[in-house]
Amino acid sequence: MLGARALRWGLPARRAPNGARPQPARIPLCGRRLGSLVGHSLWAAGLQPQRDKFGGVTVHLAQLHAPDSLDQVTFQRWLQESVKQWRAEGRIAVWLHIPILQSKFIATAALQGFTFHHAESDSSTLTLWLGEGHSRLPGYATHQLGVAGAALDVDTGKVLVVQDKNKTTNAWKFPGGLSDPGEDIGNTAVREVFEETGIKSEFKSLLSIRQQHRHPGAFGLSDMYIICRLQPSSFNISFCQQECLRCEWMDLEELAKTKDTTPITSSVAKLLLYGYREGFDKIDITMREFPAVYTGLFYKLYHKELPDTYKNMTEF
Amino acid sequence: MLGARALRWGLPARRAPNGARPQPARIPLCGRRLGSLVGHSLWAAGLQPQRDKFGGVTVHLAQLHAPDSLDQVTFQRWLQESVKQWRAEGRIAVWLHIPILQSKFIATAALQGFTFHHAESDSSTLTLWLGEGHSRLPGYATHQLGVAGAALDVDTGKVLVVQDKNKTTNAWKFPGGLSDPGEDIGNTAVREVFEETGIKSEFKSLLSIRQQHRHPGAFGLSDMYIICRLQPSSFNISFCQQECLRCEWMDLEELAKTKDTTPITSSVAKLLLYGYREGFDKIDITMREFPAVYTGLFYKLYHKELPDTYKNMTEF
């Protein structure tokens, strides 16, 4: 049944009752009968491959004491012998972390079958699958996240809309943009609305989620696009001339009826109109916050509002 | 206002009315008064840097006719001169795509300030920001997506739950796992439920969305975790022994009340119970499909169901 399913790699075990985090075992190479001069020299040079509980081995080239003195041939011989040994041990994968200035070793590893898992900033990570069948290593992030804000002035029934400067069709849409790394959905909406239009607002709920694959603006990966309902707290528009052609408070019913918009904006305008007339509880996907098990941070959960009688069935 | 906002790079302009897609201008290096022997030799070697309408330049090292004959010193001199020229031209960024077997050029570029934007499989992409202030280049994907399925047998009021094998606490949860690249949310839920439990099912709606940052299982990036409501069409459990310790059809009210579960599972169990008793329309975030502008594919939009009177205000 496991089939093509990715393993949940790198997820640490839950904390022990005393709060301690289990540490991965660090087993030095030389204690594993590598036995060759190459192995010993790399060990002496600082490399300490680590076995993990998922059957993998991790090598950090940042551990090298003097990377410039390690030549590619020596590294190539060491990697070849090591992979042979790990395979014999029954290890199913190798993770190889390479600082950007040591990138000469990437091609060496590639010649032995390693491929990029991911890279960011000043480091890359390569992997080699040693197990049976196709690799079941978990992939890297697959989605970028864009968030827009529908700021509705409930006193006037007008909603804040913009037209992008760089588009040939003048379609009205809600202001928005890409989330910064680590930024909460609602914060992106509020920030983007302010940056594009000068309007201050408060997050109220999620209204819609769109998933689109092979997105040209996401380097061919998937795009998640979320529209939030916002409550504006300022009303004087001062829009970003670099990004927007026009920006205005538009009557919500007009936006719901116009053809000068995108299908998503039109759908969400109708949804918002429905909520405005018949109660936002009909449309809101509201937010609750919970403490995260692993990180000590909080995470946010969004779903339809739950009546108190249900909420209080158990306490967490 | 533009501030820290990422540019929407790489998003092609909409098609012209005749359906033609605008092509980026390919301007050969030698036509740009690079003027040096280094420049000419690299141009002769096949490199054709491309200017884009966002103010960037893109270089593909895969264009090199004989990459092995290009030494790092020559490449270093060419890159240095080129960057100087692009800066003088007012270009704001350089994108450098490097095939994995040519990775020796990565460190060369890094010494001139390039950093990894991303890498996957057999290629890496580095960038250098030449504009003012902090880089406004769009980042790479920031989220992994996990999806679980709450398969509720409406005839019995029982829901399918599992206990993971590799966890120290035996918490009941809905079966699920990571989305494959390009896989729709509902398809992940149906696939994962089948792989883990042997139960066949059909996607009905989204129930909840959770966003969590700095996730250990997401290589420190963000994790989006969505729970779907599924309609089971088979009922004999045959669960994956590698992944699950236990798997059963549990009374939904029991799951909503038990403390042997996670806060998210408990919340969604209560939500599902509310929907089961008072109508799924109270909890469902339903799906609609639209044609995508850029790719010719379809995308899926999820929001609270919209009454027909609203849906039909305009047609798309």
XYZ file of C-alpha atoms in Angstrom:
632
model
C 0.000 0.000 0.000
C 2.924 2.313 0.597
C 3.373 2.546 -3.145
C 4.400 5.959 -4.361
C 3.797 7.456 -0.937
C 6.524 9.742 0.334
C 8.031 8.940 3.688
C 7.563 11.573 6.386
C 11.256 12.262 6.635
C 12.867 14.658 9.024
C 9.840 14.907 11.265
C 11.315 14.541 14.745
C 9.632 12.198 17.192
C 7.350 13.932 19.644
C 9.073 15.261 22.716
C 9.580 12.815 25.535
C 7.489 13.478 28.684
C 10.454 15.330 30.214
C 10.420 17.714 27.271
C 13.734 16.522 25.847
C 14.002 16.266 22.091
C 15.413 12.939 20.855
C 18.753 13.423 19.123
C 19.795 11.597 15.972
C 22.588 9.097 16.593
C 25.956 10.339 15.327
C 28.000 7.342 14.347
C 31.517 8.167 13.150
C 32.563 6.654 9.850
C 35.725 5.047 11.216
C 33.724 3.053 13.742
C 31.898 1.386 10.877
C 34.758 -0.574 9.347
C 35.115 1.726 6.334
C 38.705 0.714 6.669
C 40.196 2.502 3.653
C 42.671 5.347 3.615
C 40.166 7.430 1.727
C 37.571 6.895 4.414
C 40.036 7.699 7.171
C 41.270 10.848 5.462
C 37.739 12.187 5.015
C 36.910 11.314 8.601
C 40.074 13.104 9.712
C 39.016 16.030 7.514
C 35.908 16.425 9.656
C 33.075 14.566 7.883
C 30.761 12.741 10.261
C 27.948 11.055 8.349
C 24.853 10.714 10.524
C 22.445 7.765 10.413
C 18.772 8.615 11.040
C 15.885 6.463 12.228
C 14.266 6.518 8.801
C 17.110 4.514 7.247
C 18.983 7.485 5.806
C 22.495 8.865 6.073
C 23.218 12.592 6.105
C 26.531 14.160 5.119
C 27.299 17.856 5.726
C 30.233 19.106 3.668
C 30.197 22.215 5.886
C 31.916 19.976 8.458
C 35.081 19.845 6.350
C 37.896 21.566 8.222
C 39.708 22.601 5.029
C 37.401 22.100 2.041
C 39.800 23.710 -0.415
C 42.404 21.049 0.269
C 39.968 18.248 -0.570
C 40.221 17.409 -4.245
C 37.384 16.041 -6.315
C 39.078 12.698 -6.987
C 39.505 11.962 -3.276
C 35.923 13.007 -2.593
C 34.703 10.925 -5.489
C 36.513 7.800 -4.188
C 35.254 8.393 -0.645
C 31.661 8.900 -1.772
C 31.787 5.799 -3.965
C 33.104 3.608 -1.140
C 30.721 5.123 1.376
C 27.649 4.632 -0.789
C 28.696 1.017 -1.325
C 28.958 0.535 2.419
C 25.665 2.292 3.197
C 23.933 0.170 0.590
C 25.406 -2.976 2.191
C 24.145 -1.774 5.580
C 20.623 -1.539 4.192
C 20.463 2.254 4.276
C 17.791 3.511 1.863
C 18.884 7.083 1.136
C 21.726 9.593 1.354
C 21.288 13.323 2.013
C 24.234 15.457 0.972
C 24.345 19.089 2.096
C 26.830 21.262 0.192
C 27.720 24.901 0.959
C 27.613 27.018 -2.195
C 31.379 27.660 -2.180
C 32.004 23.877 -2.197
C 29.755 23.381 -5.219
C 32.564 21.732 -7.177
C 31.527 18.521 -5.371
C 27.986 18.676 -6.789
C 28.948 17.391 -10.234
C 31.082 14.685 -8.592
C 28.033 13.505 -6.655
C 25.807 13.817 -9.721
C 28.065 11.411 -11.610
C 27.234 8.862 -8.912
C 23.508 9.393 -9.298
C 22.808 12.168 -6.807
C 20.276 14.812 -7.853
C 19.203 18.134 -6.368
C 16.524 17.892 -3.690
C 16.541 21.667 -3.173
C 18.788 24.684 -2.745
C 18.342 28.069 -1.197
C 20.576 31.003 -0.471
C 24.061 29.592 0.142
C 23.478 25.850 0.355
C 22.203 22.963 -1.739
C 20.903 19.537 -0.749
C 21.330 16.498 -2.967
C 19.852 13.053 -2.458
C 20.489 9.520 -3.630
C 17.813 6.871 -3.223
C 19.244 3.441 -2.330
C 15.980 1.671 -1.483
C 13.823 -0.487 -3.720
C 11.710 0.986 -6.494
C 11.137 4.685 -6.991
C 12.370 7.171 -4.429
C 10.000 7.643 -1.524
C 11.851 10.633 -0.162
C 9.574 13.558 0.643
C 9.758 16.343 -1.908
C 10.488 19.982 -1.260
C 7.838 22.694 -1.112
C 5.466 22.506 -4.087
C 3.284 25.595 -3.653
C 3.670 29.322 -3.621
C 0.962 31.229 -1.794
C -0.761 34.360 -3.038
C -3.307 36.200 -0.901
C -5.752 38.969 -1.791
C -7.990 41.032 0.451
C -11.633 41.929 -0.170
C -12.017 44.999 2.049
C -15.734 45.728 2.307
C -17.008 48.942 3.858
C -20.189 47.613 5.483
C -21.601 51.131 5.946
C -21.628 51.918 2.218
C -21.604 48.432 0.634
C -18.493 49.379 -1.342
C -15.486 47.147 -1.790
C -11.884 48.070 -2.597
C -10.738 47.008 -6.087
C -7.754 47.666 -8.338
C -6.716 47.238 -11.944
C -3.168 45.987 -12.506
C -0.869 48.196 -14.509
C 0.836 45.425 -16.468
C -2.205 43.676 -17.861
C -3.688 44.280 -21.282
C -7.266 43.698 -20.165
C -8.533 46.080 -17.530
C -10.042 43.609 -15.129
C -11.075 44.719 -11.658
C -9.671 42.558 -8.904
C -8.928 42.552 -5.192
C -5.476 43.852 -4.233
C -3.039 41.124 -3.193
C 0.305 39.454 -3.745
C 2.669 36.708 -2.700
C 3.100 35.749 0.952
C 6.520 36.371 2.421
C 8.149 33.247 3.866
C 6.643 32.501 7.285
C 3.861 35.068 6.933
C 0.312 34.201 8.039
C -2.426 34.328 5.401
C -4.348 37.200 7.003
C -1.191 39.254 7.495
C -0.338 38.952 3.806
C -3.799 40.219 2.856
C -3.608 43.206 5.208
C -0.036 44.053 4.153
C -0.693 43.765 0.431
C -3.878 45.823 0.590
C -1.985 48.541 2.441
C 1.013 48.466 0.089
C -1.120 48.625 -3.045
C -3.880 50.985 -1.952
C -2.870 52.739 1.282
C -5.980 51.357 3.001
C -5.627 49.946 6.528
C -7.726 46.929 7.435
C -8.259 43.994 9.772
C -8.486 40.300 8.874
C -11.953 38.777 9.324
C -12.058 35.405 7.497
C -11.062 33.350 4.457
C -13.546 33.464 1.596
C -12.011 31.236 -1.076
C -9.057 29.013 -1.917
C -7.828 28.316 -5.437
C -5.251 25.718 -6.427
C -3.596 25.929 -9.841
C -0.807 23.712 -11.132
C 2.059 24.352 -13.568
C 1.748 28.048 -12.850
C 4.061 30.222 -14.970
C 4.503 32.702 -12.104
C 5.448 29.867 -9.721
C 8.391 28.549 -11.760
C 6.129 25.809 -13.100
C 5.045 24.653 -9.642
C 1.616 25.035 -8.021
C -0.031 28.236 -6.894
C -2.430 28.525 -3.981
C -4.448 31.729 -4.067
C -6.597 32.720 -1.102
C -9.012 35.643 -0.835
C -9.707 37.034 2.639
C -12.531 39.198 3.911
C -11.114 42.342 5.498
C -12.712 45.084 7.562
C -11.274 48.430 6.411
C -10.366 50.987 9.067
C -9.255 53.808 6.742
C -10.886 54.981 3.530
C -8.654 57.455 1.688
C -7.049 55.688 -1.243
C -3.402 56.391 -2.039
C -2.571 53.669 -4.532
C 0.778 52.375 -5.719
C 1.422 53.942 -9.133
C 4.000 51.299 -10.027
C 1.542 48.449 -9.679
C -1.942 49.816 -10.188
C -3.613 51.573 -13.081
C -6.755 52.358 -11.117
C -8.049 51.822 -7.605
C -11.492 52.614 -6.222
C -14.261 51.809 -3.798
C -16.784 50.038 -6.033
C -20.360 49.165 -5.204
C -20.286 45.455 -4.351
C -23.342 44.652 -6.433
C -21.744 46.384 -9.418
C -18.613 44.253 -9.007
C -20.752 41.118 -8.711
C -22.459 41.975 -12.022
C -19.644 43.410 -14.137
C -17.888 41.453 -16.867
C -14.785 43.603 -16.482
C -13.288 41.230 -13.962
C -11.837 37.753 -13.519
C -13.985 34.666 -12.889
C -12.558 34.305 -9.370
C -13.137 37.946 -8.439
C -16.665 37.698 -9.803
C -17.389 34.532 -7.812
C -16.040 36.007 -4.613
C -17.883 39.307 -5.195
C -21.154 37.347 -5.417
C -20.231 35.373 -2.325
C -19.437 38.568 -0.447
C -22.717 40.134 -1.573
C -24.559 37.042 -0.319
C -22.808 37.384 3.042
C -23.374 41.130 3.197
C -27.100 40.716 2.639
C -27.768 37.503 4.570
C -25.034 37.346 7.211
C -21.287 36.822 6.956
C -21.658 33.559 8.898
C -23.000 32.124 5.606
C -19.671 32.648 3.862
C -16.903 33.034 6.433
C -14.189 30.452 6.955
C -13.061 31.625 10.365
C -9.761 31.256 12.187
C -8.691 29.586 15.440
C -5.209 29.375 16.867
C -3.566 26.310 18.434
C -0.170 25.632 19.973
C 2.060 23.576 17.666
C 3.389 20.286 19.008
C 6.842 20.445 17.441
C 7.927 24.043 17.275
C 6.428 25.729 20.322
C 4.879 28.200 17.866
C 1.190 28.632 17.182
C -0.610 27.599 14.050
C -3.867 28.745 12.568
C -6.783 26.535 11.637
C -9.552 27.807 9.363
C -12.999 26.246 9.015
C -16.685 27.117 9.199
C -17.626 28.547 12.572
C -18.611 25.841 15.040
C -21.521 26.443 17.446
C -20.413 26.617 21.103
C -22.347 23.485 22.009
C -20.065 21.549 19.678
C -16.880 23.451 20.554
C -17.265 22.558 24.226
C -17.711 18.796 23.803
C -14.070 18.367 24.887
C -11.425 20.874 25.832
C -7.998 21.225 24.303
C 4.518 51.545 -1.500
C 6.279 48.814 -3.428
C 8.583 48.327 -0.442
C 9.441 44.710 0.260
C 6.916 43.470 -2.254
C 8.150 40.786 -4.622
C 7.852 41.464 -8.310
C 5.616 39.120 -10.253
C 8.452 37.776 -12.359
C 8.124 35.278 -15.129
C 4.400 35.743 -15.531
C 3.945 36.076 -19.250
C 1.788 38.905 -20.528
C -1.692 37.899 -21.519
C -2.036 36.658 -25.061
C -2.508 39.292 -27.694
C -5.950 39.402 -29.351
C -4.630 37.218 -32.195
C -3.719 34.545 -29.664
C 0.031 34.949 -30.094
C 2.153 34.779 -26.972
C 4.667 37.635 -26.701
C 8.245 36.358 -26.919
C 11.076 37.689 -24.797
C 13.637 39.555 -26.859
C 16.820 37.557 -27.481
C 19.620 40.034 -27.832
C 23.009 38.479 -28.561
C 25.833 39.582 -26.303
C 28.063 40.642 -29.179
C 25.447 43.079 -30.389
C 25.678 44.892 -27.087
C 29.215 46.215 -27.358
C 30.593 43.728 -24.845
C 33.620 44.094 -26.983
C 36.060 41.858 -25.145
C 37.621 38.629 -26.271
C 36.110 36.938 -23.245
C 32.660 38.069 -24.231
C 33.150 36.993 -27.822
C 34.479 33.590 -26.833
C 31.504 32.904 -24.564
C 29.103 34.081 -27.239
C 30.874 31.796 -29.712
C 30.596 29.022 -27.148
C 26.822 29.315 -27.343
C 25.721 31.567 -24.481
C 22.881 33.902 -25.420
C 21.824 35.993 -22.427
C 18.161 36.999 -22.702
C 16.743 40.319 -21.502
C 13.186 40.217 -20.118
C 10.551 42.928 -19.770
C 10.938 42.969 -15.990
C 14.483 44.326 -16.219
C 16.261 41.008 -15.806
C 18.804 39.019 -17.783
C 18.723 35.235 -17.995
C 21.714 33.028 -18.789
C 21.373 29.306 -19.505
C 24.659 27.418 -19.195
C 22.929 24.493 -20.909
C 23.439 26.511 -24.115
C 27.210 25.951 -23.951
C 28.310 23.841 -26.925
C 31.270 22.315 -25.051
C 30.949 23.096 -21.345
C 33.931 20.937 -20.385
C 36.240 23.108 -22.452
C 35.149 26.259 -20.621
C 37.404 26.854 -17.651
C 36.347 28.598 -14.476
C 38.713 31.531 -14.944
C 37.305 32.374 -18.382
C 33.760 32.036 -17.082
C 34.600 34.160 -14.050
C 36.003 36.954 -16.268
C 33.033 36.776 -18.620
C 30.513 36.892 -15.785
C 32.285 39.800 -14.101
C 32.361 41.849 -17.316
C 28.793 40.936 -18.181
C 27.422 41.867 -14.762
C 29.218 45.197 -15.014
C 27.617 45.791 -18.384
C 24.133 44.722 -17.268
C 24.405 47.009 -14.258
C 25.397 49.893 -16.539
C 22.392 49.105 -18.751
C 20.099 49.471 -15.731
C 19.237 45.778 -15.518
C 17.990 44.907 -12.012
C 18.621 41.169 -11.778
C 20.444 38.194 -13.299
C 19.053 34.660 -13.459
C 21.678 31.970 -13.989
C 20.538 28.433 -14.819
C 23.196 25.757 -14.363
C 22.881 22.062 -15.293
C 24.046 19.834 -12.437
C 27.062 18.517 -14.357
C 28.269 22.113 -14.859
C 28.039 22.852 -11.148
C 31.700 23.852 -10.990
C 30.496 27.283 -12.168
C 28.225 27.709 -9.113
C 31.045 28.618 -6.720
C 32.465 30.961 -9.368
C 29.146 32.788 -9.525
C 28.787 32.731 -5.729
C 32.089 34.578 -5.396
C 30.469 37.372 -7.416
C 27.463 37.520 -5.121
C 25.077 35.054 -6.772
C 23.008 32.870 -4.422
C 20.750 29.876 -4.983
C 17.179 30.747 -5.910
C 16.227 27.072 -6.165
C 17.349 23.721 -7.524
C 15.570 20.556 -8.450
C 16.518 17.308 -10.080
C 19.381 18.083 -12.466
C 19.476 21.863 -12.545
C 20.010 24.835 -10.246
C 19.029 28.495 -10.586
C 21.074 31.285 -9.060
C 20.203 34.949 -8.905
C 21.979 38.245 -8.418
C 20.011 41.358 -7.507
C 21.366 44.504 -9.188
C 18.526 46.879 -8.311
C 18.262 49.274 -5.410
C 17.637 48.088 -1.863
C 16.732 44.533 -0.957
C 16.005 42.000 -3.672
C 12.435 42.114 -4.902
C 12.745 38.913 -6.894
C 9.883 36.495 -6.262
C 10.858 33.607 -4.026
C 10.477 29.931 -4.815
C 7.673 27.753 -3.446
C 7.247 28.240 0.313
C 4.649 25.618 1.213
C 4.317 21.878 1.174
C 0.768 20.564 1.090
C -0.571 17.720 3.199
C -4.120 16.460 2.774
C -6.177 14.120 4.940
C -9.587 12.574 4.287
C -12.467 12.303 6.753
C -14.460 9.452 5.216
C -17.835 9.401 6.946
C -20.264 6.531 6.451
C -23.532 8.456 6.642
C -25.552 5.260 7.147
C -23.789 4.333 10.387
C -22.346 7.664 11.560
C -18.870 6.100 11.684
C -15.739 7.752 10.389
C -12.459 6.178 9.265
C -9.514 6.865 11.608
C -5.966 5.583 12.001
C -3.153 5.652 14.527
C 0.322 6.252 13.102
C 2.914 3.597 13.745
C 5.838 5.930 14.358
C 4.318 8.158 17.008
C 4.781 7.685 20.740
C 1.268 8.872 21.622
C -1.562 6.848 20.153
C -3.655 9.645 18.784
C -6.507 8.896 16.413
C -6.402 10.914 13.228
C -7.698 10.985 9.674
C -5.526 9.148 7.123
C -3.556 11.457 4.852
C -0.186 12.492 3.505
C 1.723 14.829 1.239
C 0.366 15.881 -2.144
C 2.356 14.739 -5.136
C 3.523 17.608 -7.364
C 0.633 18.782 -9.542
C -1.976 16.712 -7.681
C -5.369 18.233 -6.822
C -6.319 18.473 -3.148
C -9.253 16.049 -3.380
C -7.218 13.507 -5.331
C -4.540 13.456 -2.643
C -7.166 12.772 0.018
C -8.755 9.923 -1.951
C -5.347 8.409 -2.852
C -3.909 8.610 0.653
C -7.033 7.161 2.268
C -6.887 4.244 -0.161
C -3.133 3.672 0.290
C -3.322 3.738 4.086
C -6.605 1.947 4.699
C -7.727 0.208 1.504
C -10.989 2.193 1.572
C -12.288 3.697 -1.685
C -13.976 7.088 -1.519
C -15.150 10.157 -3.376
C -14.239 13.797 -2.675
C -17.091 15.929 -1.352
C -15.666 19.171 0.106
C -12.910 20.864 2.079
C -13.516 21.065 5.816
C -10.470 22.848 7.192
C -7.171 24.486 6.275
C -4.217 24.802 8.625
C -1.085 26.848 8.005
C 2.026 26.187 10.091
C 5.426 27.813 9.632
C 8.964 26.554 10.273
C 7.680 23.012 10.003
C 10.344 20.363 10.724
C 8.783 17.988 8.176
C 8.844 20.725 5.509
C 12.594 21.383 5.666
C 11.873 24.400 7.846
C 9.388 25.916 5.387
C 5.609 26.233 5.792
C 3.092 23.438 5.827
C -0.467 23.722 4.596
C -2.666 20.902 5.856
C -6.171 20.450 4.489
C -8.832 18.008 5.656
C -11.457 16.932 3.115
C -14.860 15.342 3.597
C -15.026 12.088 1.653
C -17.926 9.752 0.862
C -16.682 6.164 1.270
C -17.729 3.600 -1.343
C -16.088 0.534 0.206
C -15.990 -0.485 3.855
C -13.599 -3.412 4.400
C -10.431 -2.084 5.971
C -7.084 -3.446 4.801
C -4.638 -1.036 6.345
C -0.982 -0.412 5.566
C 1.033 -2.224 8.232
C 4.112 -0.119 7.521
C 2.372 3.128 8.370
C -0.512 2.382 10.686
C -0.707 0.805 14.108
C -4.500 0.679 14.101
C -7.310 1.594 11.732
C -11.036 1.475 12.387
C -14.475 2.885 11.705
C -15.130 4.948 14.835
C -18.408 6.452 15.951
C -18.134 10.137 14.983
C -19.492 11.335 18.325
C -16.883 9.215 20.119
C -14.111 10.798 18.036
C -15.529 14.273 18.744
C -15.382 13.551 22.497
C -12.169 11.547 22.913
C -8.959 13.057 24.235
C -6.932 10.410 22.381
C -6.583 12.602 19.340
C -4.994 15.794 18.041
C -6.598 19.237 18.479
C -7.162 19.507 14.713
C -8.752 16.076 14.402
C -10.965 16.869 17.389
C -12.042 20.202 15.913
C -12.827 18.668 12.545
C -14.651 15.728 14.158
C -16.923 18.215 15.957
C -17.426 20.140 12.733
C -18.270 16.950 10.869
C -20.709 15.917 13.626
C -22.375 19.329 13.347
C -22.702 18.870 9.586
C -23.900 15.276 9.928
C -26.663 16.311 12.316
C -27.677 19.668 10.847
C -26.717 19.470 7.174
C -23.357 19.334 5.416
C -24.133 22.702 3.807
C -23.299 24.197 7.228
C -19.683 23.027 7.026
C -18.768 22.291 3.403
C -16.314 24.396 1.423
C -17.330 23.212 -2.011
C -15.452 23.084 -5.294
C -15.944 24.723 -8.696
C -13.739 24.385 -11.749
C -12.629 27.196 -14.078
C -10.467 27.363 -17.201
C -7.046 28.884 -16.481
C -6.037 31.942 -18.491
C -2.363 31.103 -18.967
C -1.989 27.354 -19.178
C -5.118 26.110 -20.913
C -5.591 23.835 -17.894
C -8.398 24.020 -15.367
C -8.115 25.203 -11.806
C -10.262 24.560 -8.790
C -11.854 27.192 -6.595
C -13.220 26.312 -3.148
C -15.662 28.431 -1.144
C -18.988 28.211 0.639
C -21.763 27.131 -1.676
C -23.408 30.079 -3.416
C -27.203 30.106 -3.919
C -28.191 29.925 -7.609
C -29.737 33.393 -7.510
C -26.281 34.785 -6.820
C -24.414 32.401 -9.129
C -26.477 33.539 -12.079
C -25.993 37.284 -11.687
C -23.457 37.130 -14.530
C -22.176 34.284 -16.627
C -18.582 33.212 -17.051
